[in-house]
Coordinates of C-alpha atoms in Angstrom, one line a residue:
Chain A
M3 CA 141.5 91.4 110.1
N4 CA 138.3 92.1 112.0
K5 CA 136.4 95.1 111.1
P6 CA 136.7 97.7 113.9
A7 CA 133.7 96.8 116.0
A8 CA 131.5 99.3 117.7
I9 CA 132.6 100.7 121.1
P10 CA 133.1 97.9 123.6
S11 CA 129.9 97.8 125.7
S12 CA 131.4 98.9 129.0
H13 CA 133.7 101.6 127.5
V14 CA 132.9 105.2 128.4
I15 CA 134.4 107.9 126.3
H16 CA 135.5 110.8 128.5
A17 CA 134.1 114.2 127.7
S18 CA 137.5 115.5 126.8
E19 CA 138.2 112.7 124.4
T20 CA 137.5 113.9 120.8
P21 CA 139.2 112.8 117.6
G22 CA 142.5 114.5 116.8
A23 CA 143.3 117.0 114.0
L24 CA 144.6 114.3 111.6
T25 CA 141.9 111.8 112.3
P26 CA 139.7 111.3 109.1
P27 CA 136.2 112.4 109.9
G28 CA 133.8 109.6 110.9
S29 CA 136.6 107.2 111.9
D30 CA 136.1 104.8 114.8
P31 CA 138.6 104.8 117.6
I32 CA 141.4 102.4 117.1
V33 CA 142.4 101.8 120.7
F34 CA 140.2 101.3 123.7
A35 CA 141.6 100.7 127.1
T36 CA 138.6 100.0 129.3
D37 CA 138.9 100.2 133.1
I38 CA 142.4 98.9 133.4
E39 CA 143.4 97.9 136.9
K40 CA 146.7 96.5 138.1
Y41 CA 147.8 95.1 141.4
F42 CA 151.4 94.3 142.2
G43 CA 150.8 92.1 145.2
T44 CA 148.4 94.2 147.3
N45 CA 149.7 97.4 145.8
H46 CA 146.9 98.9 143.8
V47 CA 148.9 100.6 141.0
L48 CA 146.2 101.3 138.4
R49 CA 142.8 102.1 139.6
G50 CA 140.5 101.9 136.6
C51 CA 142.2 103.7 133.7
S52 CA 140.4 104.2 130.4
M53 CA 141.7 105.7 127.2
T54 CA 140.2 106.1 123.7
V55 CA 142.5 106.8 120.8
W56 CA 141.5 107.6 117.2
P57 CA 143.6 106.8 114.2
R58 CA 146.5 109.2 113.4
E59 CA 146.4 110.7 116.9
T60 CA 149.4 111.3 119.2
I61 CA 148.7 110.8 122.8
A62 CA 151.0 112.0 125.6
I63 CA 150.8 110.4 129.1
L64 CA 152.4 112.6 131.8
G65 CA 152.8 112.1 135.5
R66 CA 155.5 111.8 138.1
S67 CA 157.6 108.7 138.5
G68 CA 155.7 105.9 140.2
S69 CA 152.3 107.3 139.2
G70 CA 151.6 104.2 137.1
K71 CA 152.0 105.6 133.6
S72 CA 154.6 103.1 132.4
T73 CA 152.6 100.3 133.9
F74 CA 149.5 101.5 132.1
L75 CA 151.4 101.5 128.8
R76 CA 152.8 98.1 129.4
C77 CA 149.3 96.8 130.2
L78 CA 148.2 98.0 126.7
N79 CA 150.3 95.2 125.1
F80 CA 150.2 92.9 128.0
L81 CA 153.9 93.0 128.9
E82 CA 152.2 93.5 132.3
E83 CA 149.1 91.3 132.6
P84 CA 146.3 93.7 133.7
S85 CA 144.4 92.6 136.8
A86 CA 141.2 93.7 135.3
G87 CA 139.9 95.5 132.2
T88 CA 140.0 95.1 128.4
V89 CA 142.3 96.3 125.8
T90 CA 140.9 96.6 122.3
I91 CA 143.2 97.5 119.4
D92 CA 141.9 97.6 115.8
G93 CA 138.7 95.9 116.8
Y94 CA 140.4 93.0 118.5
P95 CA 139.6 92.9 122.2
V96 CA 141.7 91.1 124.8
E97 CA 140.4 90.8 128.3
A98 CA 142.5 90.6 131.4
M99 CA 142.8 87.1 132.8
P100 CA 144.3 87.5 136.2
F101 CA 143.2 84.0 137.5
G102 CA 143.0 82.0 134.3
G103 CA 146.7 81.6 133.9
R104 CA 147.9 82.0 130.3
S105 CA 146.1 79.4 128.3
G106 CA 147.4 78.8 124.8
H107 CA 144.4 80.7 123.4
H108 CA 145.0 83.7 125.6
R109 CA 148.7 83.8 124.7
E110 CA 147.8 83.7 121.0
Q111 CA 145.3 86.6 121.5
I112 CA 148.0 88.6 123.2
R113 CA 150.5 87.8 120.5
K114 CA 148.1 89.1 117.8
L115 CA 147.4 92.2 119.8
R116 CA 151.1 92.9 120.1
I117 CA 151.6 92.7 116.4
S118 CA 149.2 95.7 116.1
A119 CA 150.9 97.5 118.9
G120 CA 154.6 98.2 118.5
M121 CA 156.7 99.3 121.4
V122 CA 159.8 101.5 122.0
F123 CA 161.5 101.1 125.3
Q124 CA 163.4 103.5 127.5
E125 CA 166.4 101.1 127.4
F126 CA 166.1 100.5 123.6
N127 CA 166.4 96.7 124.1
L128 CA 168.0 96.2 120.7
F129 CA 169.2 92.7 120.0
P130 CA 172.9 92.9 120.6
H131 CA 173.8 89.8 118.7
L132 CA 172.1 91.1 115.5
S133 CA 173.3 93.9 113.2
V134 CA 171.0 96.9 112.7
I135 CA 169.5 95.3 109.6
G136 CA 169.1 92.0 111.5
N137 CA 167.3 93.8 114.3
L138 CA 164.9 95.3 111.8
T139 CA 164.2 92.1 109.8
A140 CA 163.8 90.0 113.0
G141 CA 160.1 90.8 113.4
P142 CA 158.9 90.6 109.7
T143 CA 160.8 87.3 109.0
N144 CA 160.1 85.5 112.3
V145 CA 156.6 86.7 112.9
K146 CA 155.1 87.5 109.5
G147 CA 157.1 84.8 107.7
M148 CA 158.3 87.4 105.2
H149 CA 161.1 86.4 102.9
K150 CA 164.5 87.7 103.8
K151 CA 164.9 89.8 100.7
E152 CA 161.5 91.5 101.0
A153 CA 162.1 92.1 104.7
T154 CA 165.5 93.6 104.0
E155 CA 163.9 96.1 101.6
L156 CA 161.2 97.0 104.1
A157 CA 163.8 97.4 106.8
E158 CA 166.0 99.6 104.6
S159 CA 163.1 101.9 103.9
Y160 CA 162.4 102.4 107.6
L161 CA 166.1 102.8 108.3
E162 CA 166.1 105.6 105.8
K163 CA 163.1 107.1 107.5
V164 CA 165.1 107.4 110.8
G165 CA 168.2 108.6 108.9
L166 CA 170.4 105.7 109.6
Q167 CA 170.8 103.9 106.3
D168 CA 174.6 104.2 106.6
K169 CA 174.5 102.2 109.9
R170 CA 172.8 99.2 108.2
D171 CA 175.5 96.7 109.0
E172 CA 176.7 98.1 112.3
Y173 CA 176.1 96.3 115.6
P174 CA 174.0 98.1 118.2
A175 CA 177.0 98.5 120.5
R176 CA 178.7 100.7 118.0
L177 CA 175.9 103.2 117.9
S178 CA 175.2 106.2 120.2
G179 CA 172.2 106.2 122.4
G180 CA 170.2 108.4 120.1
Q181 CA 171.0 106.2 117.1
R182 CA 170.1 103.1 119.1
Q183 CA 166.7 104.6 119.9
R184 CA 166.1 105.5 116.3
V185 CA 166.9 102.0 115.3
A186 CA 164.5 100.7 117.9
I187 CA 161.8 103.0 116.5
A188 CA 162.5 101.7 113.0
R189 CA 162.4 98.1 114.3
A190 CA 159.0 98.7 115.8
L191 CA 157.8 100.3 112.5
T192 CA 158.9 97.3 110.4
M193 CA 155.9 95.4 111.9
E194 CA 153.7 98.2 110.5
P195 CA 151.8 98.5 113.8
K196 CA 148.4 100.2 114.1
V197 CA 149.7 102.0 117.2
L198 CA 153.2 102.7 118.5
L199 CA 153.7 102.7 122.3
F200 CA 156.7 104.7 123.6
D201 CA 157.8 104.1 127.2
E202 CA 159.9 107.2 128.1
P203 CA 161.9 106.9 124.9
T204 CA 164.3 109.7 125.8
S205 CA 164.8 109.2 129.5
A206 CA 167.9 107.0 129.2
L207 CA 169.6 109.4 126.7
D208 CA 172.3 111.9 127.2
P209 CA 170.6 115.3 126.9
S210 CA 172.5 116.2 123.7
L211 CA 171.0 113.1 122.0
V212 CA 167.4 113.7 123.0
G213 CA 166.7 116.1 120.1
E214 CA 167.3 113.6 117.3
V215 CA 165.0 111.0 118.8
L216 CA 162.2 113.6 119.4
K217 CA 162.6 114.8 115.8
V218 CA 161.9 111.3 114.5
M219 CA 158.9 111.0 116.8
E220 CA 157.6 114.4 115.7
D221 CA 157.9 113.5 112.1
L222 CA 156.0 110.3 112.8
A223 CA 153.3 112.2 114.6
H224 CA 152.9 114.6 111.7
E225 CA 152.8 111.8 109.2
G226 CA 149.8 110.4 111.1
Q227 CA 151.3 107.4 112.9
T228 CA 149.1 106.6 115.8
M229 CA 151.2 106.9 118.9
I230 CA 150.9 106.7 122.7
V231 CA 153.9 108.3 124.4
V232 CA 154.8 108.2 128.1
T233 CA 157.2 111.1 128.5
H234 CA 158.6 113.9 130.6
E235 CA 159.2 116.0 127.5
M236 CA 156.8 118.9 128.0
Q237 CA 157.8 120.5 124.7
F238 CA 157.1 117.4 122.8
A239 CA 153.7 116.9 124.5
R240 CA 152.8 120.4 123.9
E241 CA 153.7 120.5 120.2
A242 CA 153.1 117.0 119.0
A243 CA 150.3 115.6 121.1
D244 CA 146.6 115.8 120.2
R245 CA 145.7 114.9 123.8
V246 CA 147.4 114.7 127.1
Y247 CA 146.5 112.3 129.9
F248 CA 147.9 113.3 133.3
M249 CA 148.2 110.3 135.6
D250 CA 148.4 110.6 139.4
Q251 CA 148.3 107.6 141.8
G252 CA 146.9 105.2 139.3
V253 CA 144.1 107.3 137.8
F254 CA 144.0 109.8 134.9
A255 CA 143.5 113.0 136.9
E256 CA 143.1 115.2 133.9
I257 CA 142.5 114.6 130.2
G258 CA 142.5 117.2 127.4
P259 CA 144.4 119.0 124.7
P260 CA 147.9 120.0 125.7
D261 CA 147.2 123.8 125.6
R262 CA 144.6 123.2 128.3
V263 CA 146.2 120.4 130.5
I264 CA 149.8 121.9 130.3
D265 CA 149.1 125.6 130.1
R266 CA 145.8 125.9 132.1
P267 CA 145.6 122.8 134.3
Q268 CA 142.2 122.5 136.1
D269 CA 143.2 119.8 138.5
E270 CA 145.2 120.6 141.6
R271 CA 147.4 117.5 141.1
T272 CA 148.3 118.5 137.6
R273 CA 149.2 122.0 138.8
Q274 CA 151.4 120.6 141.5
F275 CA 153.2 118.3 139.0
L276 CA 153.7 121.1 136.5
S277 CA 154.9 123.5 139.2
R278 CA 157.7 121.1 140.0
F279 CA 158.7 121.2 136.3
L280 CA 158.7 124.9 136.3
G281 CA 160.9 125.0 139.4
A282 CA 163.2 122.3 138.1
S283 CA 163.9 123.8 134.7
Q284 CA 163.8 127.5 135.6
G285 CA 160.9 128.1 133.3
Q286 CA 162.4 126.4 130.3
G287 CA 159.9 124.3 128.4
M288 CA 157.0 126.2 129.9
G289 CA 155.0 128.7 127.9
P290 CA 155.1 132.3 129.3
G291 CA 152.9 132.6 132.3
A292 CA 151.8 129.0 132.1
V293 CA 151.4 128.6 135.8
P294 CA 150.9 131.7 137.8
A295 CA 153.7 132.2 140.3
E296 CA 151.4 132.3 143.3
Q297 CA 150.3 128.7 142.5
V298 CA 153.9 127.5 142.2
Q299 CA 155.1 128.2 145.7
P300 CA 152.3 126.6 147.7
G301 CA 152.3 123.6 145.5
A302 CA 156.0 123.1 145.9
A303 CA 155.8 123.6 149.6
E304 CA 153.3 120.8 150.0
W305 CA 155.5 118.1 148.6
P306 CA 157.3 115.8 150.8
P307 CA 161.0 116.5 150.6
E308 CA 161.9 113.3 148.8
L309 CA 159.5 114.1 146.0
L310 CA 161.0 117.6 145.6
V311 CA 164.3 116.1 144.4
P312 CA 163.9 116.7 140.7
P313 CA 163.5 113.5 139.4
D314 CA 164.3 111.8 136.2
V315 CA 163.3 114.9 134.3
P316 CA 165.8 115.9 131.7
Q317 CA 166.6 119.6 132.0
H318 CA 167.4 120.9 128.6
D319 CA 166.1 122.7 125.6
H320 CA 166.3 121.1 122.3
L321 CA 163.4 121.5 120.1
Chain B
M81 CA 198.2 122.7 140.2
I82 CA 199.7 119.5 139.0
Q83 CA 202.9 121.1 137.4
T84 CA 204.1 122.7 140.6
I85 CA 207.0 120.3 141.0
G86 CA 208.3 121.4 137.6
T87 CA 209.1 117.9 136.3
G88 CA 207.6 118.8 132.9
P89 CA 206.5 116.4 130.3
D90 CA 209.2 113.9 131.3
L91 CA 207.2 112.8 134.4
G92 CA 204.9 110.6 132.4
V93 CA 207.9 108.8 130.7
Q94 CA 209.6 108.4 134.1
I95 CA 206.5 106.8 135.6
M96 CA 206.1 104.5 132.6
E97 CA 209.7 103.4 132.9
A98 CA 209.4 102.8 136.6
D99 CA 206.3 100.7 136.0
K100 CA 208.1 98.7 133.4
S101 CA 211.1 97.8 135.5
R102 CA 208.9 96.9 138.4
A103 CA 207.0 94.5 136.1
T104 CA 210.2 93.0 134.8
A105 CA 211.4 92.3 138.3
W106 CA 208.1 90.8 139.2
R107 CA 208.2 88.4 136.3
L108 CA 211.8 87.4 137.1
Q109 CA 210.9 86.5 140.6
F110 CA 207.9 84.6 139.4
F111 CA 210.0 82.4 137.0
V112 CA 212.6 81.9 139.7
V113 CA 209.9 80.5 142.0
W114 CA 208.8 78.1 139.3
A115 CA 212.3 77.0 138.6
I116 CA 213.1 76.3 142.2
I117 CA 210.0 74.2 142.8
L118 CA 210.6 72.3 139.6
A119 CA 214.3 71.7 140.4
G120 CA 213.2 70.5 143.9
L121 CA 210.8 68.0 142.4
V122 CA 213.2 66.7 139.8
G123 CA 215.9 66.4 142.5
F124 CA 213.6 64.5 144.8
V125 CA 212.7 62.0 142.0
M126 CA 216.3 61.6 140.9
F127 CA 217.3 61.0 144.5
T128 CA 214.5 58.5 145.2
V129 CA 214.5 56.4 142.0
K130 CA 216.9 55.4 139.3
L131 CA 215.8 56.8 136.0
D132 CA 216.1 53.8 133.8
A133 CA 216.3 55.1 130.2
T134 CA 215.4 51.8 128.5
F135 CA 212.4 51.4 130.8
L136 CA 211.3 54.9 130.0
T137 CA 211.6 54.5 126.2
K138 CA 209.4 51.5 126.5
V139 CA 206.9 53.0 128.9
V140 CA 206.4 56.5 127.6
P141 CA 205.0 55.6 124.2
F142 CA 202.7 53.0 126.0
I143 CA 201.3 55.7 128.3
V144 CA 201.0 58.4 125.6
G145 CA 199.1 55.8 123.7
G146 CA 196.3 56.4 126.1
V147 CA 195.9 60.1 125.1
G148 CA 193.6 59.1 122.2
V149 CA 191.2 57.2 124.5
T150 CA 191.2 60.1 127.0
I151 CA 190.4 62.7 124.4
F152 CA 187.8 60.5 122.7
V153 CA 186.0 59.8 126.0
S154 CA 186.2 63.5 126.9
F155 CA 184.8 64.6 123.6
C156 CA 181.9 62.1 123.6
S157 CA 181.1 62.8 127.3
I158 CA 181.1 66.6 126.8
T159 CA 178.8 66.2 123.8
L160 CA 176.4 64.1 125.8
A161 CA 176.7 66.6 128.7
I162 CA 175.8 69.5 126.4
V163 CA 172.7 67.7 125.2
L164 CA 171.6 66.7 128.7
A165 CA 172.4 70.2 130.0
T166 CA 170.3 71.9 127.3
L167 CA 167.4 69.7 128.1
G168 CA 168.0 70.1 131.8
A169 CA 168.2 73.9 131.6
L170 CA 165.0 74.0 129.6
G171 CA 163.4 71.9 132.3
R172 CA 164.7 74.0 135.1
L173 CA 163.5 77.2 133.4
S174 CA 160.1 75.7 132.6
R175 CA 157.0 76.7 134.3
N176 CA 155.7 73.2 133.7
P177 CA 155.9 71.4 137.1
V178 CA 156.6 68.0 135.5
A179 CA 159.5 69.2 133.3
N180 CA 160.9 71.3 136.1
G181 CA 160.5 68.4 138.6
I182 CA 162.3 65.9 136.4
A183 CA 165.2 68.4 135.7
S184 CA 165.7 69.4 139.3
F185 CA 165.6 65.8 140.4
Y186 CA 168.3 64.9 137.9
V187 CA 170.5 67.8 139.0
S188 CA 170.0 67.1 142.7
L189 CA 170.7 63.3 142.4
V190 CA 173.8 63.7 140.3
R191 CA 175.3 66.5 142.2
G192 CA 174.5 64.7 145.5
T193 CA 176.5 61.6 144.7
P194 CA 180.2 61.0 143.9
L195 CA 181.3 60.7 140.3
L196 CA 183.3 57.6 141.1
L197 CA 180.2 55.9 142.5
Q198 CA 178.2 56.9 139.4
I199 CA 180.9 55.3 137.2
T200 CA 181.0 52.0 139.2
F201 CA 177.2 52.0 139.5
I202 CA 176.7 52.0 135.7
Y203 CA 179.5 49.4 135.2
L204 CA 178.9 47.1 138.1
A205 CA 175.3 47.6 139.3
L206 CA 173.4 47.9 136.0
P207 CA 174.3 44.4 134.9
Q208 CA 172.1 43.2 137.8
A209 CA 169.2 44.8 136.0
G210 CA 170.3 43.1 132.8
I211 CA 172.0 46.1 131.3
V212 CA 175.5 45.2 130.3
L213 CA 177.5 47.8 128.5
D214 CA 181.1 48.1 127.3
A215 CA 183.4 49.7 129.8
I216 CA 184.1 52.7 127.6
V217 CA 180.4 53.3 127.0
C218 CA 179.8 53.1 130.7
G219 CA 182.5 55.7 131.2
I220 CA 181.1 58.1 128.6
I221 CA 177.6 57.8 130.0
A222 CA 178.7 58.3 133.6
L223 CA 180.9 61.3 132.8
G224 CA 178.3 62.9 130.4
F225 CA 175.5 62.3 132.9
N226 CA 177.6 63.9 135.7
Y227 CA 178.8 66.9 133.8
G228 CA 175.4 67.4 132.3
A229 CA 174.0 68.1 135.7
Y230 CA 176.6 70.7 136.6
M231 CA 176.3 72.2 133.1
T232 CA 172.5 72.4 133.5
E233 CA 173.0 75.0 136.1
I234 CA 175.5 76.8 134.0
F235 CA 173.2 76.9 131.0
R236 CA 170.3 78.0 133.2
A237 CA 172.4 80.9 134.6
G238 CA 173.4 81.8 131.0
V239 CA 169.8 82.1 129.9
Q240 CA 168.9 84.1 133.0
A241 CA 171.8 86.4 132.3
V242 CA 170.2 87.6 129.2
P243 CA 168.4 90.8 130.2
G244 CA 164.6 90.6 130.5
G245 CA 164.2 93.5 128.1
Q246 CA 165.4 91.2 125.3
S247 CA 162.4 88.9 125.7
E248 CA 160.1 92.0 126.1
A249 CA 161.3 93.5 122.9
A250 CA 160.9 90.2 121.1
A251 CA 157.4 89.8 122.6
S252 CA 156.4 93.3 121.6
L253 CA 157.3 92.4 118.0
G254 CA 154.8 89.6 118.3
M255 CA 157.2 86.7 118.6
S256 CA 156.0 83.6 120.3
G257 CA 157.8 82.3 123.4
R258 CA 159.4 79.6 121.3
T259 CA 160.7 82.0 118.6
T260 CA 161.9 84.4 121.3
F261 CA 163.9 81.7 122.9
L262 CA 165.4 80.3 119.7
R263 CA 166.1 83.5 117.9
I264 CA 166.8 86.0 120.7
V265 CA 167.6 84.5 124.0
A266 CA 169.4 81.3 123.2
P267 CA 172.0 82.8 120.9
Q268 CA 172.9 85.4 123.5
A269 CA 173.0 82.8 126.3
F270 CA 175.2 80.5 124.2
R271 CA 177.8 83.3 123.9
I272 CA 177.8 83.6 127.7
V273 CA 178.3 79.9 128.4
I274 CA 181.0 79.1 125.8
P275 CA 183.9 79.8 128.2
A276 CA 182.3 77.6 130.8
I277 CA 181.9 74.7 128.3
G278 CA 185.7 75.0 127.6
N279 CA 186.5 75.0 131.3
D280 CA 184.4 71.9 131.8
F281 CA 186.1 70.1 128.9
I282 CA 189.5 70.7 130.5
A283 CA 188.2 69.4 133.8
M284 CA 186.7 66.4 132.0
L285 CA 190.1 65.5 130.5
K286 CA 191.4 64.9 134.1
D287 CA 188.2 63.5 135.6
S288 CA 188.1 60.9 132.8
S289 CA 191.0 59.3 134.6
L290 CA 188.4 58.0 137.1
I291 CA 187.2 55.5 134.5
S292 CA 190.5 53.6 134.8
V293 CA 188.8 51.9 137.7
I294 CA 186.5 50.1 135.3
G295 CA 189.3 49.1 133.1
V296 CA 189.1 51.6 130.3
Q297 CA 192.7 51.8 128.9
E298 CA 193.3 55.5 129.1
I299 CA 196.3 57.3 130.3
L300 CA 196.1 56.6 134.0
W301 CA 195.1 52.9 133.5
K302 CA 198.2 52.5 131.3
A303 CA 200.5 54.2 133.7
Q304 CA 199.3 52.0 136.6
A305 CA 199.6 48.9 134.4
A306 CA 203.1 49.8 133.3
G307 CA 204.4 50.6 136.7
R308 CA 202.9 47.8 138.9
P309 CA 204.8 44.7 137.8
T310 CA 208.2 46.1 138.5
Y311 CA 207.3 48.5 141.3
Q312 CA 208.2 51.5 139.2
S313 CA 204.9 53.4 139.7
M314 CA 206.8 56.6 140.6
Q315 CA 208.2 56.8 137.1
T316 CA 205.0 55.9 135.2
L317 CA 202.7 58.1 137.3
I318 CA 205.0 61.0 136.8
V319 CA 204.9 60.4 133.1
A320 CA 201.1 60.3 133.2
A321 CA 201.0 63.5 135.3
L322 CA 203.2 65.3 132.7
V323 CA 200.9 64.1 129.9
Y324 CA 197.8 65.4 131.6
W325 CA 199.5 68.6 132.5
A326 CA 200.6 69.1 128.8
M327 CA 197.1 68.4 127.5
T328 CA 195.7 70.9 130.0
L329 CA 198.1 73.5 128.9
V330 CA 197.4 73.0 125.3
F331 CA 193.6 73.1 125.7
S332 CA 193.9 76.1 128.1
L333 CA 195.7 77.9 125.4
F334 CA 192.8 77.3 123.0
Q335 CA 190.4 78.3 125.8
A336 CA 192.2 81.6 126.4
R337 CA 192.2 82.4 122.7
L338 CA 188.5 81.6 122.5
E339 CA 187.8 83.8 125.5
K340 CA 189.8 86.6 124.1
R341 CA 187.9 86.5 120.9
Q342 CA 184.7 86.3 122.9
A343 CA 185.7 89.4 124.9
V344 CA 186.3 91.3 121.7
G345 CA 182.9 90.2 120.5
D346 CA 181.3 91.3 123.8
R347 CA 182.9 94.7 123.5
A348 CA 181.5 95.1 120.1
V349 CA 178.2 93.8 121.2
N350 CA 177.8 94.9 124.8
P351 CA 179.7 98.1 125.6
R352 CA 177.9 99.0 128.8

């Protein structure tokens, strides 16, 4: 493929964006999201979001429901067509074409970009008519034209990685939620993507099943799989992420390493968000003294009541 | 607080037995109703006409001889309908205005006019344009064309019933739109529409009687032909009705089996 180009001309690397611990020194970034905007009708959902990701990094995107974090993630592989901006993955830039319609060329560009960017969905989206192994070979055989035998061997190796080799011939319906999500992760890995996108991968799971999925994700992070994870799992963000992006009303309000953004947030919006977490989980999942108590109360009191209803935030302790 | 009455573990058994006897009584009444209606109909016929055994032994094989034509026409027509409906559904789902326009025009025109008119049009009107076809071919074309339009909407709904997440997952793996449709969406949509295809086939068995008006010698045509000369249409039409009814029951049985198997498949495939 193309050699990773220099930084796209309009891309600005934020002061807090520095290569992660596992990134080989001197590497170029592998993902640039440059000034992504998104309108739904007249609703301005993303207001110029940029992100830089280096190889082998794990990125966590935090923010409350409706802040735009899932939309941003879906814009990265054009499941949502961005209204403006450029996504560059592995030196391959694709520009938003909000007016141009989807010409054949643009569609093909997007398809190539998606091969480099695997995705794991909140609702798993396994193919119900295919067995587990069929789900895993679907990508390599249909997209890469790989032979069935070779694809099966590849699939089996990834199935082993997520610890489900004994479910090889089961159908998705006969798996638990946690197993389904692990199969979905393995399915995304079979395409050997440069970066894996996770869209709230544990939010649809029964609390008792979250741990097994997070374990797989942590292992991937430690192995150096580049990942961008939209999540509500503070523990995961704190322990696995190289960098946290906190999104509020369509902008990244705060960017930085987890020990700073989660434990010592500088931005008032981040503090308010985290204070809700602290309140919702009785301090579980927060480091000791993460947010001083005097900041919690005022923050919570300012929220409109409907936002105080704690949310789609799983309340449990599993790591 | 449930055990306050003190009925002990027998309560469950008692409830089950009560349910069972109620079900038995219901079934009994149900069959009595059928028996009474049937007896009434048979009595009416016996009272109205003389059942001439020699006439019936001649006429029944003649009418049953139409079963082959009826089933042949229905099979050919449903096959044609499936082909047309597949194309129609692709058109109706297409973002291309030409394809979409053609498909929706087809559906609108066919659904907006009577089937009997369509049959006679192809048989009686097309020859004016120089197109002269065999009656049975006209019948197959008309029925297939008509059912294809209704099935277009069924197929379209089947495709739309496949969750959007399926296409997104396929797209995120890098599949093209075409591959996504062929490998991921269509197989799932097909499972959804199989029962509907069975239903339409059974309906087609009966609607195929309409092509008797253009002289295709299927069950109804034969029944009319056999009864007319001696004014014994009551007998011949009843025979025809019983033949259709029997065919419907047989194919409904297949249909029920298929749906049962389908339901098991769905449970294994789609638990939620």
